[in-house]
Each structure stands twice: as C-alpha cells, then as structure tokens.
CSV table of C-alpha atoms in Angstrom, one decimal:
chain,number,residue,atom,x,y,z
A,1,MET,CA,-4.1,-3.9,0.7
A,2,ARG,CA,-1.9,-1.1,1.9
A,3,ARG,CA,-1.7,-0.6,5.6
A,4,THR,CA,-3.9,2.3,6.8
A,5,SER,CA,-2.5,4.3,9.6
A,6,VAL,CA,-1.8,7.6,11.4
A,7,THR,CA,1.6,8.9,12.5
A,8,LEU,CA,1.7,11.6,15.2
A,9,GLY,CA,4.8,13.3,16.6
A,10,ALA,CA,5.8,15.6,19.4
A,11,MET,CA,9.1,17.3,20.3
A,12,ALA,CA,10.7,16.0,23.5
A,13,LEU,CA,10.5,18.7,26.2
A,14,PHE,CA,10.5,17.5,29.8
A,15,ALA,CA,8.7,15.6,32.5
A,16,LEU,CA,8.5,16.5,36.2
A,17,VAL,CA,7.8,13.9,38.9
A,18,ALA,CA,6.8,15.1,42.4
A,19,ALA,CA,6.2,12.9,45.4
A,20,TRP,CA,4.9,13.3,48.9
A,21,PRO,CA,4.0,10.7,51.6
A,22,ALA,CA,0.3,11.5,52.0
A,23,PHE,CA,-2.4,8.9,51.5
A,24,GLY,CA,-0.1,5.9,51.8
A,25,GLN,CA,1.2,4.9,48.4
A,26,TRP,CA,-1.1,6.8,46.0
A,27,SER,CA,0.5,8.2,42.8
A,28,ILE,CA,-0.7,10.8,40.3
A,29,ASP,CA,0.9,11.0,36.8
A,30,PHE,CA,0.2,13.8,34.3
A,31,GLU,CA,1.7,14.1,30.9
A,32,ASN,CA,1.1,16.6,28.1
A,33,GLY,CA,2.7,17.9,25.0
A,34,LEU,CA,2.3,18.7,21.3
A,35,ALA,CA,1.3,16.1,18.7
A,36,LEU,CA,2.4,16.6,15.1
A,37,PRO,CA,0.6,14.7,12.3
A,38,GLY,CA,2.4,12.1,10.1
A,39,TYR,CA,0.4,9.9,7.8
A,40,ASN,CA,-3.3,8.9,8.1
A,41,ASP,CA,-4.7,6.9,5.3
A,42,VAL,CA,-8.4,6.0,5.4
A,43,GLU,CA,-10.7,3.8,3.3
A,44,ILE,CA,-14.2,3.0,4.8
A,45,PRO,CA,-15.8,0.8,3.6
A,46,ARG,CA,-13.2,-1.0,1.6
A,47,ASP,CA,-15.3,-2.2,-1.3
A,48,THR,CA,-17.0,1.2,-2.1
A,49,GLY,CA,-15.0,3.8,-0.1
A,50,THR,CA,-12.4,6.2,-1.4
A,51,ARG,CA,-8.8,5.8,-0.2
A,52,PHE,CA,-7.6,9.2,1.0
A,53,SER,CA,-5.3,10.8,3.5
A,54,LEU,CA,-6.2,13.1,6.3
A,55,SER,CA,-2.6,14.4,6.4
A,56,GLU,CA,-1.8,14.5,2.7
A,57,ASP,CA,-5.1,15.2,0.8
A,58,LEU,CA,-6.2,17.3,3.8
A,59,GLU,CA,-4.0,19.3,6.1
A,60,THR,CA,-3.9,18.2,9.7
A,61,ASP,CA,-3.1,20.7,12.4
A,62,PRO,CA,-0.7,20.0,15.3
A,63,GLY,CA,-2.7,19.2,18.4
A,64,TYR,CA,-2.3,19.3,22.2
A,65,PHE,CA,-2.6,16.1,24.1
A,66,ALA,CA,-2.8,15.2,27.8
A,67,ARG,CA,-2.6,11.9,29.7
A,68,PHE,CA,-3.6,11.2,33.3
A,69,ARG,CA,-2.9,8.3,35.6
A,70,LEU,CA,-4.0,7.6,39.2
A,71,GLY,CA,-2.2,4.7,40.9
A,72,TYR,CA,-2.0,2.8,44.2
A,73,SER,CA,0.8,0.5,45.3
A,74,TRP,CA,0.9,-1.9,48.2
A,75,LYS,CA,3.3,-4.4,49.7
A,76,SER,CA,6.1,-2.8,47.7
A,77,ARG,CA,5.4,-4.9,44.6
A,78,HIS,CA,1.8,-4.5,43.6
A,79,THR,CA,0.4,-1.5,41.6
A,80,LEU,CA,-3.2,-0.8,40.4
A,81,SER,CA,-3.8,2.3,38.3
A,82,LEU,CA,-6.5,4.1,36.3
A,83,PHE,CA,-5.5,5.9,33.1
A,84,ALA,CA,-7.3,8.4,30.7
A,85,ALA,CA,-5.9,9.9,27.5
A,86,PRO,CA,-8.4,11.9,25.5
A,87,PHE,CA,-6.9,12.7,22.0
A,88,SER,CA,-8.0,14.2,18.7
A,89,LEU,CA,-6.6,16.0,15.7
A,90,LYS,CA,-8.4,18.3,13.3
A,91,ALA,CA,-7.9,18.5,9.5
A,92,ALA,CA,-9.1,20.7,6.6
A,93,GLY,CA,-8.8,20.8,2.8
A,94,SER,CA,-10.2,19.0,-0.3
A,95,VAL,CA,-9.8,15.9,-2.4
A,96,ASP,CA,-9.3,16.1,-6.2
A,97,GLY,CA,-11.8,13.4,-7.0
A,98,GLU,CA,-15.1,12.3,-5.6
A,99,LEU,CA,-14.8,11.2,-2.0
A,100,ARG,CA,-16.9,8.3,-0.8
A,101,TYR,CA,-16.5,7.9,3.0
A,102,PHE,CA,-18.7,5.7,5.2
A,103,GLU,CA,-22.3,6.7,4.4
A,104,GLU,CA,-21.7,9.9,2.4
A,105,VAL,CA,-20.4,11.1,-1.0
A,106,PHE,CA,-18.5,14.4,-1.3
A,107,SER,CA,-18.0,16.3,-4.6
A,108,PRO,CA,-14.5,16.7,-6.1
A,109,ASN,CA,-12.5,19.7,-4.6
A,110,ALA,CA,-15.3,20.4,-2.1
A,111,PRO,CA,-14.0,22.2,1.1
A,112,LEU,CA,-13.9,19.6,3.8
A,113,THR,CA,-13.1,19.4,7.5
A,114,GLY,CA,-12.1,16.3,9.4
A,115,VAL,CA,-11.6,15.1,13.0
A,116,TYR,CA,-9.5,12.1,13.9
A,117,LYS,CA,-10.2,10.8,17.5
A,118,PHE,CA,-8.4,8.0,19.4
A,119,SER,CA,-9.0,8.4,23.1
A,120,SER,CA,-8.1,5.6,25.5
A,121,TYR,CA,-9.0,4.6,29.1
A,122,ARG,CA,-7.2,1.9,31.0
A,123,LEU,CA,-7.2,-0.2,34.2
A,124,THR,CA,-3.8,-1.7,34.9
A,125,TYR,CA,-2.4,-4.2,37.4
A,126,ARG,CA,1.4,-4.6,37.7
A,127,TYR,CA,3.6,-6.8,39.9
A,128,ASP,CA,7.3,-5.9,40.4
A,129,ILE,CA,9.2,-9.1,39.8
A,130,VAL,CA,12.6,-7.4,40.5
A,131,ARG,CA,13.3,-4.9,43.3
A,132,LYS,CA,17.0,-5.2,43.8
A,133,GLY,CA,19.7,-2.6,44.0
A,134,ARG,CA,19.3,-0.1,41.1
A,135,TRP,CA,16.7,-2.2,39.2
A,136,ARG,CA,12.9,-2.2,39.3
A,137,VAL,CA,11.2,-4.5,36.8
A,138,GLY,CA,7.4,-5.0,36.7
A,139,VAL,CA,4.9,-6.9,34.5
A,140,GLY,CA,1.1,-6.9,34.4
A,141,PHE,CA,-2.1,-6.6,32.4
A,142,THR,CA,-4.1,-3.7,31.1
A,143,ALA,CA,-7.8,-3.5,30.2
A,144,PHE,CA,-7.8,-1.0,27.4
A,145,ILE,CA,-11.0,0.8,26.3
A,146,ARG,CA,-10.7,2.9,23.1
A,147,ASP,CA,-13.0,5.6,22.0
A,148,ALA,CA,-12.2,6.1,18.3
A,149,ALA,CA,-13.8,8.1,15.4
A,150,ILE,CA,-13.1,9.7,12.0
A,151,LYS,CA,-15.5,12.5,11.0
A,152,ILE,CA,-15.6,14.2,7.6
A,153,GLU,CA,-17.9,17.2,7.0
A,154,GLY,CA,-18.6,19.4,3.9
A,155,GLU,CA,-21.3,20.5,1.6
A,156,GLY,CA,-23.8,20.4,4.5
A,157,LYS,CA,-23.1,16.7,4.9
A,158,SER,CA,-21.4,14.8,7.8
A,159,ALA,CA,-20.0,11.2,7.9
A,160,ASN,CA,-18.8,10.0,11.3
A,161,LYS,CA,-17.5,6.5,11.9
A,162,THR,CA,-17.3,5.9,15.6
A,163,ASN,CA,-16.4,2.9,17.8
A,164,VAL,CA,-15.9,2.1,21.5
A,165,GLY,CA,-14.1,-1.2,22.1
A,166,PHE,CA,-12.1,-3.3,24.5
A,167,VAL,CA,-8.5,-4.6,24.0
A,168,PRO,CA,-6.4,-6.6,26.6
A,169,LEU,CA,-2.8,-5.5,26.7
A,170,LEU,CA,0.4,-6.6,28.5
A,171,ASN,CA,2.0,-4.0,30.8
A,172,PHE,CA,5.6,-3.6,31.7
A,173,ARG,CA,7.9,-1.2,33.5
A,174,VAL,CA,11.7,-1.2,33.8
A,175,LEU,CA,13.7,1.4,35.8
A,176,TRP,CA,17.5,1.3,35.9
A,177,GLN,CA,18.9,3.8,38.5
A,178,PHE,CA,22.4,3.8,36.9
A,179,ARG,CA,23.5,6.8,39.1
A,180,ASP,CA,22.3,8.0,42.4
A,181,LYS,CA,20.3,10.7,40.8
A,182,TRP,CA,20.0,9.5,37.2
A,183,GLY,CA,17.8,6.7,35.9
A,184,LEU,CA,16.5,5.2,32.6
A,185,LEU,CA,12.8,4.3,32.5
A,186,LEU,CA,11.1,2.0,29.9
A,187,GLU,CA,7.4,1.4,30.4
A,188,GLY,CA,4.3,0.7,28.3
A,189,ASP,CA,1.4,-1.4,27.3
A,190,ALA,CA,1.6,-3.8,24.3
A,191,ALA,CA,0.0,-6.8,22.6
A,192,ALA,CA,0.6,-8.8,19.4
A,193,ALA,CA,-1.4,-11.4,17.5
A,194,LYS,CA,-1.7,-12.8,14.0
A,195,GLN,CA,-4.2,-10.0,13.2
A,196,GLY,CA,-1.8,-7.2,14.3
A,197,ARG,CA,-0.3,-5.4,17.3
A,198,ALA,CA,-0.7,-2.4,19.6
A,199,GLU,CA,2.0,-0.6,21.6
A,200,ASP,CA,2.2,2.4,23.8
A,201,VAL,CA,5.8,2.7,25.1
A,202,LEU,CA,7.8,5.4,26.8
A,203,LEU,CA,11.6,5.6,27.0
A,204,ALA,CA,12.7,8.4,29.4
A,205,LEU,CA,15.8,9.7,31.1
A,206,GLN,CA,15.1,10.6,34.7
A,207,TYR,CA,16.9,12.9,37.0
A,208,ARG,CA,16.0,12.8,40.7
A,209,LEU,CA,16.0,16.2,42.3
A,210,SER,CA,15.3,14.7,45.7
A,211,ASP,CA,13.9,11.4,47.1
A,212,ARG,CA,10.5,12.7,46.1
A,213,VAL,CA,11.0,14.9,43.1
A,214,ALA,CA,12.5,13.9,39.7
A,215,LEU,CA,12.8,15.4,36.2
A,216,ARG,CA,12.2,13.3,33.1
A,217,ALA,CA,12.8,13.8,29.4
A,218,GLY,CA,11.5,11.1,27.1
A,219,TYR,CA,10.2,9.7,23.9
A,220,ARG,CA,6.8,7.9,23.5
A,221,ILE,CA,5.6,5.8,20.7
A,222,LEU,CA,2.0,4.8,20.2
A,223,GLU,CA,1.3,2.2,17.5
A,224,GLY,CA,-1.8,0.2,16.6
A,225,GLY,CA,-4.7,0.2,14.2
A,226,ALA,CA,-8.4,-0.4,13.7
A,227,ILE,CA,-10.5,-2.0,11.0
A,228,PHE,CA,-14.1,-1.5,10.1
A,229,VAL,CA,-15.9,-4.8,9.4
A,230,ARG,CA,-18.9,-4.1,7.1
A,231,GLY,CA,-22.2,-5.4,8.5
A,232,GLN,CA,-21.0,-5.2,12.1
A,233,ASP,CA,-21.7,-1.6,13.0
A,234,GLY,CA,-19.1,-0.1,15.2
A,235,ASP,CA,-16.8,-3.1,15.1
A,236,LEU,CA,-13.2,-1.7,15.2
A,237,VAL,CA,-10.3,-3.8,16.4
A,238,LEU,CA,-6.7,-2.8,16.9
A,239,LEU,CA,-4.7,-3.9,13.9
A,240,SER,CA,-1.4,-2.7,12.3
A,241,GLU,CA,-1.6,-5.0,9.2
A,242,PRO,CA,-5.2,-5.3,7.8
A,243,ILE,CA,-6.4,-8.7,6.7
A,244,ASP,CA,-7.0,-8.8,3.0
A,245,ASP,CA,-10.7,-9.9,3.1
A,246,LEU,CA,-11.8,-7.2,5.5
A,247,PRO,CA,-13.6,-4.3,3.7
A,248,GLY,CA,-12.0,-1.3,5.2
A,249,ALA,CA,-9.5,0.0,7.8
A,250,VAL,CA,-8.2,3.0,9.8
A,251,ALA,CA,-5.2,2.8,12.2
A,252,LEU,CA,-3.2,4.9,14.6
A,253,ASP,CA,0.4,4.0,13.9
A,254,ARG,CA,2.9,6.0,16.0
A,255,GLN,CA,2.9,8.8,18.5
A,256,PHE,CA,5.9,10.6,20.0
A,257,SER,CA,5.1,12.5,23.2
A,258,THR,CA,6.4,14.2,26.2
A,259,GLY,CA,4.8,16.0,29.1
A,260,LEU,CA,4.5,16.9,32.7
A,261,PHE,CA,4.4,14.1,35.3
A,262,HIS,CA,3.3,14.4,38.9
A,263,ASP,CA,3.9,11.4,41.2
A,264,CYS,CA,2.8,11.3,44.8
A,265,GLN,CA,4.3,7.8,45.4
A,266,HIS,CA,6.5,8.0,48.5
A,267,ASN,CA,8.7,5.0,48.2
A,268,THR,CA,11.9,5.3,46.2
A,269,PRO,CA,13.5,4.7,43.8
A,270,ARG,CA,10.4,5.1,41.6
C-alpha cells in the first residue's frame, strides 16, 4: 500500500525572542507563519474507500498557522511547558470518478470542499544534561494529544472522520552559541517504532539583540501519520508507513514553518 500523507510548507521569515525577569523563570513562545500544501493522499476505509488527493484532485489553499508555548524552568536545568498548535487547511474541487469516503459516496465531478485538520496539544518536561560554555543540551518527554480530522462536503452530503488520541514523544533541545550574539538552535519532539514515526523539529539561526531579546530565522519540519482501523471508531495512530493489513490511512508528512517567538525566560543564554 502506498504511504498516505500530507506535505505542508512555509517560507522562512523570522522569529523574535523577548525576555524579561518577571515571574521568576516563566517563558512564553509564540510562532506563526504561512503553510503551503504539498501532497495529501487519503483512502478511508481501505477496503471500500476511494484513494484521492486533497492537494492534487482538489486544490488546497495556503493557510495561516500559529503555535503557542508556556514554560517554567527551575534550578537552571528543569523545564516544564504547555503547548498548543491549532492547525487546518481548506480544499475545493472535484474528482473525476465516484468518490467513496468514510460513510458517504459522492458523484463523479461533483463540486466538493474539504478540510484537513491536525491540531496538537502537548505537555513537556525537559532536563538540561549540558550547560557548559556555549552549549545547552536538554532531553525529556512530551505527552502529545492530537485532534485530527478530514472532512469532505458536497451534494448536500458531509463525511467527517475525526479522532482525538494520545502519543508519547521524546523531546530534545540543543543550543550552540557559536558567537557572542549568534547561536544555532535545534529542538523538537520525535518518536519512532516499527509501526512508524513522528517528528516535529525546528532548526533556527538565532541573533541575540541583548541578553533578553533575540531574533531567530528557522526551518521547521513536522512529519507523521495516522491510520484508521475499521471497526474501532475514531482509532487513529501516528504512522508514516502504513501496515499492509490495516484498511485505511491518512497522514501528516512534513511542515516547514517560521514565526514570531516571545520568550520571558530571564536566564541566558537561552
């Protein structure tokens, strides 16, 4: 079975980090940007559903995204954070043949609209194993809650496959302050198993305007997937390579993103 997935893209713009010493070691992080569609192949359910593409058979519009993180650090090495990233893309068009999706059947060439949703909410704990000189290296764990859906509408019909599920991920963060004001940041959440993998990783160049204000420009990739197991309503699991005997799949493959970051963490380098 071919891998089913979505690719999203955004042009790298900039990220701004601001810090101030209020409320101890709290931090706020805001990121936004433009998401551009790549490929998004869907087949639900696998045994009776039609394989189609939200970005090729239909046309998916670019979309705005935003990501928010609230964090708290203590004893220099421990960080706990809450994260939210609502996300969706809209599509419109038609399919040449009959379209069977989830619980509905749509006629050939019927005008259709679609929505792809993959929002995420996370609780992360990270411990800095290295805080020496120009280096900061941290590892931890993330509890990831996804709110996913693909909705197709047309001819007065609506088919909406939704899911809310939990996935444990590993968290990491590496900051190399290679010059007094310049740093290279690599951070993300990721996990891999025999069923597949999931990654959300940022690589960014950081320029520190002061001890508490920095400018970042970066590249983010978001990769993963989800499969629908027939007979287990709402059962979607992150998967990049579907297992052959499962009846249908959808997946979010990659996302490139930039945005605006605000950080009220007072200790430096950060």
